[in-house]
Tab-separated table of C-alpha atoms in Angstrom:
chain	number	residue	atom	x	y	z
N	3	MET	CA	0.000	0.000	0.000
N	4	THR	CA	1.257	3.490	-0.819
N	5	THR	CA	0.316	6.817	0.632
N	6	ILE	CA	-0.026	10.070	-1.301
N	7	VAL	CA	1.906	12.693	0.609
N	8	VAL	CA	2.153	16.362	-0.307
N	9	LEU	CA	5.699	17.459	0.387
N	10	PRO	CA	6.043	21.260	-0.020
N	11	GLY	CA	9.010	22.267	-2.138
N	12	GLN	CA	9.547	18.759	-3.484
N	13	VAL	CA	6.916	18.563	-6.217
N	14	ARG	CA	8.292	18.698	-9.750
N	15	LYS	CA	7.251	20.346	-12.991
N	16	PHE	CA	8.240	20.149	-16.643
N	17	ASN	CA	7.515	22.625	-19.429
N	18	VAL	CA	8.287	22.325	-23.116
N	19	CYS	CA	7.339	24.115	-26.319
N	20	VAL	CA	7.012	21.920	-29.410
N	21	GLN	CA	6.997	23.338	-32.930
N	22	GLY	CA	5.409	21.336	-35.719
N	23	GLN	CA	2.109	20.135	-37.072
N	24	PRO	CA	0.147	18.568	-34.170
N	25	GLY	CA	-0.815	15.000	-34.984
N	26	THR	CA	-3.842	13.028	-33.884
N	27	GLN	CA	-4.219	9.494	-32.598
N	28	GLY	CA	-7.322	7.331	-32.669
N	29	SER	CA	-8.552	7.566	-36.280
N	30	MET	CA	-8.849	4.002	-37.569
N	31	ASP	CA	-9.766	2.348	-40.859
N	32	ALA	CA	-11.473	-1.024	-41.264
N	33	ILE	CA	-9.756	-3.027	-44.027
N	34	PRO	CA	-11.640	-6.103	-45.317
N	35	TYR	CA	-9.610	-9.203	-46.198
N	36	HIS	CA	-10.152	-12.879	-46.981
N	37	LYS	CA	-9.175	-15.378	-44.309
N	38	ALA	CA	-7.497	-18.688	-45.022
N	39	ASP	CA	-10.848	-20.463	-44.814
N	40	GLY	CA	-12.315	-18.142	-47.438
N	41	LYS	CA	-14.410	-16.110	-45.025
N	42	LEU	CA	-14.335	-12.337	-45.043
N	43	GLY	CA	-12.597	-10.650	-42.115
N	44	VAL	CA	-11.904	-7.073	-41.093
N	45	ARG	CA	-8.518	-5.726	-40.041
N	46	VAL	CA	-8.419	-2.449	-38.107
N	47	GLN	CA	-5.402	-0.183	-38.547
N	48	HIS	CA	-4.405	3.442	-38.168
N	49	ARG	CA	-5.631	5.633	-40.990
N	50	LYS	CA	-2.789	6.070	-43.483
N	51	THR	CA	-3.492	9.766	-43.952
N	52	THR	CA	-2.896	10.407	-40.238
N	53	LYS	CA	-0.257	7.739	-39.451
N	54	ARG	CA	2.554	9.682	-41.113
N	55	LYS	CA	1.573	12.932	-39.387
N	56	LEU	CA	1.315	11.102	-36.063
N	57	ASP	CA	4.794	9.608	-36.368
N	58	ASN	CA	6.270	12.999	-37.280
N	59	TRP	CA	4.500	14.695	-34.372
N	60	ARG	CA	5.661	12.095	-31.857
N	61	SER	CA	9.210	12.622	-33.085
N	62	ASP	CA	8.824	16.391	-32.716
N	63	VAL	CA	7.592	16.042	-29.115
N	64	LYS	CA	10.320	13.603	-28.153
N	65	ALA	CA	13.030	15.753	-29.749
N	66	ALA	CA	11.762	18.871	-27.945
N	67	VAL	CA	11.825	17.031	-24.599
N	68	GLU	CA	15.338	15.757	-25.242
N	69	ARG	CA	16.537	19.299	-26.042
N	70	VAL	CA	15.233	20.529	-22.694
N	71	LEU	CA	16.855	17.657	-20.805
N	72	ALA	CA	20.156	18.339	-22.590
N	73	ILE	CA	20.374	21.957	-21.355
N	74	PRO	CA	23.641	22.328	-19.393
N	75	GLY	CA	22.955	22.315	-15.681
N	76	TYR	CA	19.439	20.940	-16.041
N	77	GLU	CA	19.028	18.022	-13.657
N	78	TRP	CA	16.401	15.417	-14.450
N	79	PRO	CA	16.127	12.661	-11.822
N	80	GLY	CA	13.891	10.498	-13.994
N	81	PRO	CA	10.227	10.085	-14.908
N	82	MET	CA	7.710	11.870	-12.694
N	83	GLU	CA	5.783	9.791	-10.195
N	84	GLY	CA	2.426	10.181	-8.519
N	85	PRO	CA	-0.651	12.125	-9.658
N	86	LEU	CA	-0.011	14.756	-12.335
N	87	GLN	CA	-1.700	17.760	-13.877
N	88	LEU	CA	-1.329	18.244	-17.635
N	89	VAL	CA	-1.828	21.617	-19.314
N	90	VAL	CA	-1.599	21.702	-23.125
N	91	THR	CA	-2.412	24.384	-25.684
N	92	PHE	CA	-2.432	23.138	-29.276
N	93	THR	CA	-1.903	25.724	-32.002
N	94	VAL	CA	-3.315	24.349	-35.237
N	95	PRO	CA	-2.994	25.791	-38.762
N	96	ALA	CA	-5.355	28.657	-39.488
N	97	VAL	CA	-8.065	28.083	-42.052
N	98	LYS	CA	-7.866	30.077	-45.278
N	99	GLN	CA	-11.487	31.197	-45.244
N	100	PRO	CA	-12.952	31.116	-41.739
N	101	ARG	CA	-16.676	30.645	-41.533
N	102	ARG	CA	-18.916	33.427	-40.321
N	103	VAL	CA	-20.290	32.568	-36.900
N	104	ARG	CA	-22.711	34.249	-34.546
N	105	TRP	CA	-20.845	35.988	-31.757
N	106	GLY	CA	-23.044	37.809	-29.273
N	107	SER	CA	-25.638	39.769	-31.209
N	108	GLY	CA	-23.989	39.671	-34.629
N	109	LEU	CA	-21.964	37.686	-37.147
N	110	VAL	CA	-18.175	37.756	-37.130
N	111	GLU	CA	-15.661	36.426	-39.640
N	112	TYR	CA	-13.204	34.928	-37.190
N	113	VAL	CA	-13.049	33.305	-33.767
N	114	PRO	CA	-9.808	32.096	-32.126
N	115	TRP	CA	-11.080	28.572	-31.481
N	116	PRO	CA	-10.985	25.877	-34.191
N	117	PHE	CA	-14.283	24.184	-33.347
N	118	THR	CA	-14.015	21.653	-36.183
N	119	ARG	CA	-12.238	18.323	-36.573
N	120	PRO	CA	-9.803	16.846	-35.606
N	121	ASP	CA	-11.164	16.178	-32.127
N	122	LEU	CA	-9.325	17.616	-29.165
N	123	ASP	CA	-9.046	14.264	-27.390
N	124	LYS	CA	-7.206	12.775	-30.400
N	125	TYR	CA	-4.591	15.519	-30.168
N	126	LEU	CA	-4.259	14.748	-26.460
N	127	ARG	CA	-3.774	11.006	-26.969
N	128	ALA	CA	-0.866	11.602	-29.317
N	129	VAL	CA	0.882	13.937	-26.854
N	130	CYS	CA	0.358	11.617	-23.885
N	131	ASP	CA	1.923	8.653	-25.684
N	132	ALA	CA	4.814	10.821	-26.879
N	133	LEU	CA	5.516	12.059	-23.329
N	134	THR	CA	5.499	8.467	-22.094
N	135	ALA	CA	8.004	7.459	-24.768
N	136	ALA	CA	10.171	10.476	-23.901
N	137	GLY	CA	10.296	9.484	-20.227
N	138	VAL	CA	8.552	12.535	-18.775
N	139	TRP	CA	6.339	10.267	-16.668
N	140	LEU	CA	5.953	6.544	-16.094
N	141	ASP	CA	2.488	6.206	-17.631
N	142	ASP	CA	-0.169	8.623	-18.853
N	143	ALA	CA	-2.590	7.012	-16.380
N	144	GLN	CA	-0.923	9.283	-13.803
N	145	VAL	CA	-2.700	12.309	-15.309
N	146	VAL	CA	-5.649	13.101	-13.028
N	147	ASP	CA	-6.233	16.690	-14.180
N	148	ALA	CA	-5.992	17.658	-17.863
N	149	ARG	CA	-6.591	21.179	-19.171
N	150	VAL	CA	-6.425	21.192	-22.945
N	151	THR	CA	-7.098	23.934	-25.499
N	152	LYS	CA	-6.745	24.219	-29.270
N	153	VAL	CA	-6.405	27.610	-30.925
N	154	TYR	CA	-5.308	29.284	-34.132
N	155	PRO	CA	-1.883	30.967	-34.401
N	156	ASP	CA	-1.366	34.447	-32.951
N	157	THR	CA	-4.518	34.502	-30.887
N	158	PRO	CA	-4.625	36.368	-27.554
N	159	ILE	CA	-4.907	33.176	-25.527
N	160	THR	CA	-2.381	31.875	-23.018
N	161	GLY	CA	-0.146	29.254	-24.631
N	162	ALA	CA	-0.973	30.170	-28.233
N	163	MET	CA	2.007	30.173	-30.591
N	164	ALA	CA	2.805	32.085	-33.765
N	165	THR	CA	3.113	28.838	-35.741
N	166	PRO	CA	1.557	25.374	-35.337
N	167	GLY	CA	2.769	23.416	-32.336
N	168	ALA	CA	1.982	22.957	-28.655
N	169	THR	CA	2.968	24.318	-25.273
N	170	ILE	CA	3.010	21.536	-22.689
N	171	GLY	CA	3.194	21.742	-18.920
N	172	VAL	CA	3.326	18.752	-16.575
N	173	TYR	CA	2.951	19.470	-12.862
N	174	GLN	CA	3.313	16.993	-10.034
N	175	ILE	CA	0.400	17.325	-7.621
N	176	ALA	CA	1.939	15.167	-4.900
N	177	THR	CA	4.706	12.649	-4.362
N	178	VAL	CA	4.272	8.990	-3.586
N	179	ARG	CA	5.905	7.564	-0.496
N	180	LEU	CA	5.524	4.354	1.403
N	181	PRO	CA	3.765	4.848	4.749
N	182	GLN	CA	6.903	4.119	6.744
N	183	ASP	CA	8.832	6.656	4.638
N	184	ALA	CA	6.172	9.346	4.973
N	185	VAL	CA	5.953	9.249	8.777
N	186	PRO	CA	8.984	7.535	10.354
N	187	GLN	CA	8.013	5.695	13.519
N	188	PRO	CA	10.511	4.797	16.253
N	189	PRO	CA	10.677	1.114	17.216
N	190	THR	CA	8.387	0.127	20.054
N	191	PRO	CA	10.400	-1.131	23.031
N	192	PRO	CA	9.360	-4.573	24.306
N	193	THR	CA	7.419	-4.765	27.526
N	194	ALA	CA	8.874	-6.398	30.605
N	195	GLY	CA	9.226	-10.136	30.171
N	196	GLU	CA	8.499	-10.026	26.417
N	197	PRO	CA	11.321	-10.907	23.999
N	198	ALA	CA	12.263	-8.318	21.423
N	199	ARG	CA	10.506	-8.831	18.072
N	200	PRO	CA	12.515	-8.854	14.861
N	201	PRO	CA	11.889	-5.934	12.488
N	202	ALA	CA	9.167	-6.311	9.867
N	203	GLY	CA	10.451	-8.154	6.833
N	204	ALA	CA	13.277	-9.915	8.677
N	205	LEU	CA	14.013	-13.481	7.708
N	206	PHE	CA	13.557	-16.233	10.307
């Protein structure tokens, strides 16, 4: 059993800015094929139109992380542990002819949010897997709080970039310690007439 312990001054954070076309993960194609017995089967695989972009984006994220870790004097003790908060702002390419949308009481030509496909969660999946591969954390299951935004370039929104890419922040909410490490307890002295007990975990 582990205990979540908040240790002030010991929580970690990691920030990186990635330039490149954000890729998506999760779009699949069903490919029919004939089995050995002549029956028709279906094979599911990543959509070819997005697979190449996804691979390039993962490489961009990993390379950006490695550049940060290679900064002289930057100490990285290893993947983050415990519950994490993830804050990501995706900057996607601007559309050539933005649609007119109703904004307040009138119609406007442009809004800073790309409210069309690809889906935001598909962008997030690609980044989470890339951060796992780069060693930022042990597993993306550690993310308990995710704040994700997608915007167009040069918009007055925190995290927006001038060109496509993403600003990523990973913040450790607490550290994980074993109960005996979190609150050290002195050994209990034996009572009169009782033999001393071996420490927990000792071999007999």
